[in-house]
Coordinates of N, CA and C and ligand atoms in Angstrom, one line a residue:
M1128 N 0.8 -1.2 0.0 CA 0.0 0.0 0.0 C 0.9 1.3 0.0
T1129 N 0.5 2.2 -0.8 CA 1.3 3.4 -0.8 C 0.6 4.5 0.0
T1130 N 1.3 5.1 0.8 CA 0.8 6.2 1.6 C 1.3 7.5 0.9
K1131 N 0.3 8.3 0.6 CA 0.7 9.6 0.0 C 0.9 10.6 1.1
S1132 N 2.2 10.9 1.4 CA 2.5 11.9 2.3 C 2.8 13.1 1.5
K1133 N 1.8 13.9 1.2 CA 2.1 15.0 0.3 C 2.1 16.3 1.0
K1134 N 3.2 17.0 0.9 CA 3.2 18.4 1.4 C 3.0 19.3 0.2
T1135 N 2.7 18.7 -0.9 CA 2.5 19.5 -2.1 C 1.1 20.2 -2.1
K1136 N 0.2 19.7 -1.3 CA -1.2 20.3 -1.3 C -1.8 20.3 -2.7
S1137 N -2.4 21.4 -3.0 CA -3.2 21.4 -4.2 C -2.3 21.4 -5.5
A1138 N -1.0 21.6 -5.3 CA -0.1 21.6 -6.5 C 0.3 20.2 -6.7
G1139 N -0.2 19.2 -6.0 CA 0.2 17.8 -6.1 C -0.2 17.3 -7.5
R1140 N -1.2 17.9 -8.1 CA -1.6 17.5 -9.4 C -0.5 17.7 -10.5
F1141 N 0.4 18.5 -10.2 CA 1.5 18.7 -11.2 C 2.6 17.8 -11.1
G1142 N 2.6 16.9 -10.0 CA 3.7 16.0 -9.8 C 5.0 16.8 -9.6
S1143 N 6.0 16.4 -10.3 CA 7.3 17.1 -10.1 C 7.5 18.3 -11.1
R1144 N 6.4 18.5 -11.8 CA 6.6 19.5 -12.9 C 6.5 21.0 -12.3
H1145 N 7.0 21.9 -13.1 CA 6.9 23.3 -12.9 C 7.8 23.9 -11.8
G1146 N 8.5 23.1 -11.1 CA 9.4 23.6 -10.1 C 8.8 24.0 -8.8
K1147 N 9.6 23.8 -7.7 CA 9.0 23.9 -6.4 C 8.5 25.3 -6.0
T1148 N 9.3 26.3 -6.4 CA 8.9 27.7 -6.0 C 7.5 28.1 -6.6
V1149 N 7.4 27.7 -7.9 CA 6.1 28.1 -8.6 C 5.0 27.3 -7.9
R1150 N 5.2 26.0 -7.6 CA 4.1 25.2 -7.0 C 3.8 25.8 -5.7
D1151 N 4.7 26.2 -4.9 CA 4.5 26.7 -3.6 C 3.6 28.0 -3.6
K1152 N 4.0 28.8 -4.6 CA 3.2 30.1 -4.8 C 1.8 29.7 -5.1
L1153 N 1.6 28.8 -6.0 CA 0.3 28.4 -6.4 C -0.5 27.9 -5.3
V1154 N 0.1 27.1 -4.4 CA -0.6 26.6 -3.2 C -1.1 27.7 -2.3
K1155 N -0.2 28.7 -2.2 CA -0.6 29.8 -1.4 C -1.8 30.5 -1.9
V1156 N -1.9 30.7 -3.2 CA -3.1 31.3 -3.8 C -4.3 30.4 -3.7
E1157 N -4.1 29.2 -4.1 CA -5.3 28.3 -4.1 C -5.9 28.0 -2.8
K1158 N -5.0 28.1 -1.8 CA -5.5 27.9 -0.4 C -6.5 29.0 -0.1
K1159 N -6.2 30.2 -0.4 CA -7.1 31.3 -0.2 C -8.3 31.3 -1.1
Q1160 N -8.1 30.7 -2.2 CA -9.2 30.6 -3.2 C -10.3 29.6 -2.6
K1161 N -9.8 28.6 -1.9 CA -10.7 27.6 -1.5 C -11.7 28.0 -0.5
V1162 N -11.3 28.9 0.4 CA -12.2 29.3 1.5 C -13.3 30.2 0.9
K1163 N -14.4 30.4 1.7 CA -15.4 31.2 1.2 C -15.0 32.7 1.2
Q1164 N -15.4 33.4 0.2 CA -15.0 34.7 0.0 C -16.0 35.7 0.6
K1165 N -15.6 36.7 1.3 CA -16.5 37.6 1.9 C -16.9 38.8 1.0
C1166 N -18.1 39.0 0.9 CA -18.6 40.2 0.1 C -18.3 41.5 0.9
P1167 N -17.7 42.4 0.3 CA -17.4 43.7 0.9 C -18.6 44.6 1.2
F1168 N -19.7 44.2 0.6 CA -20.9 45.1 0.8 C -21.8 44.6 1.9
C1169 N -22.1 43.3 1.9 CA -23.0 42.8 2.9 C -22.3 41.9 3.9
E1170 N -21.0 41.8 3.8 CA -20.1 41.0 4.8 C -20.5 39.6 4.9
K1171 N -21.2 39.1 3.9 CA -21.6 37.7 4.0 C -20.6 36.8 3.1
L1172 N -20.4 35.6 3.6 CA -19.5 34.7 2.8 C -20.2 34.1 1.6
G1173 N -19.5 33.8 0.6 CA -20.1 33.1 -0.5 C -20.0 33.9 -1.8
S1174 N -19.2 34.9 -1.9 CA -19.1 35.6 -3.2 C -18.4 34.7 -4.2
K1175 N -18.8 34.8 -5.4 CA -18.3 33.9 -6.4 C -17.4 34.7 -7.4
R1176 N -16.4 34.1 -7.8 CA -15.5 34.8 -8.8 C -16.1 34.5 -10.2
V1177 N -16.5 35.5 -10.9 CA -17.1 35.4 -12.2 C -16.0 35.3 -13.2
S1178 N -15.0 36.1 -13.1 CA -13.9 36.1 -14.0 C -12.7 36.7 -13.3
K1179 N -11.6 36.9 -14.0 CA -10.4 37.4 -13.3 C -10.7 38.8 -12.7
G1180 N -10.7 38.8 -11.4 CA -10.9 40.1 -10.7 C -12.4 40.6 -10.7
V1181 N -13.3 39.8 -11.2 CA -14.7 40.1 -11.2 C -15.4 39.2 -10.3
W1182 N -16.2 39.7 -9.3 CA -16.8 38.9 -8.3 C -18.3 39.2 -8.2
E1183 N -19.1 38.3 -7.8 CA -20.5 38.5 -7.7 C -21.0 37.9 -6.4
C1184 N -21.8 38.7 -5.7 CA -22.3 38.2 -4.4 C -23.8 37.7 -4.7
P1185 N -24.0 36.5 -4.3 CA -25.4 35.9 -4.5 C -26.4 36.5 -3.6
R1186 N -26.0 37.2 -2.5 CA -27.0 37.7 -1.6 C -27.4 39.1 -2.0
C1187 N -26.5 40.0 -2.2 CA -26.9 41.4 -2.5 C -26.8 41.6 -4.0
K1188 N -26.5 40.6 -4.8 CA -26.5 40.6 -6.2 C -25.6 41.7 -6.8
K1189 N -24.6 42.0 -6.0 CA -23.7 43.0 -6.5 C -22.6 42.4 -7.3
K1190 N -22.2 43.0 -8.3 CA -21.0 42.5 -9.1 C -20.0 43.6 -9.0
F1191 N -18.8 43.1 -8.6 CA -17.7 44.1 -8.3 C -16.4 43.7 -8.7
A1192 N -15.5 44.6 -8.9 CA -14.1 44.3 -9.3 C -13.3 44.3 -8.0
S1193 N -12.4 43.3 -7.9 CA -11.6 43.2 -6.7 C -10.3 42.4 -7.1
N1194 N -9.8 41.8 -6.1 CA -8.6 41.0 -6.3 C -8.8 39.9 -7.3
T1195 N -7.8 39.4 -8.0 CA -7.9 38.5 -9.0 C -8.4 37.1 -8.5
Y1196 N -7.7 36.6 -7.5 CA -7.9 35.2 -7.1 C -8.7 35.0 -5.8
Y1197 N -8.7 36.0 -4.9 CA -9.4 35.9 -3.7 C -9.7 37.2 -3.1
L1198 N -10.7 37.3 -2.2 CA -11.0 38.5 -1.6 C -10.4 38.6 -0.2
D1199 N -10.0 39.7 0.3 CA -9.4 39.8 1.6 C -10.5 40.0 2.6
Ligands
LIG1651 ZN1 -23.1 40.8 -0.8

């Protein structure tokens, strides 16, 4: 049985490709992407990324421009 002890996190899908530094950076971004994003208007979680830097909140129906990959 093989035990996958991966510290590669979400970048594990690349295997050994693309280099460690790049994969580590990607993990950092994807980790933030994975958690629910907070809408800056109604403070509720669950904003969806429509496109690069374009976000939409399902609650207040606002569409807004913000960070590319995640909201702070
Ligand atoms: Zn909202």
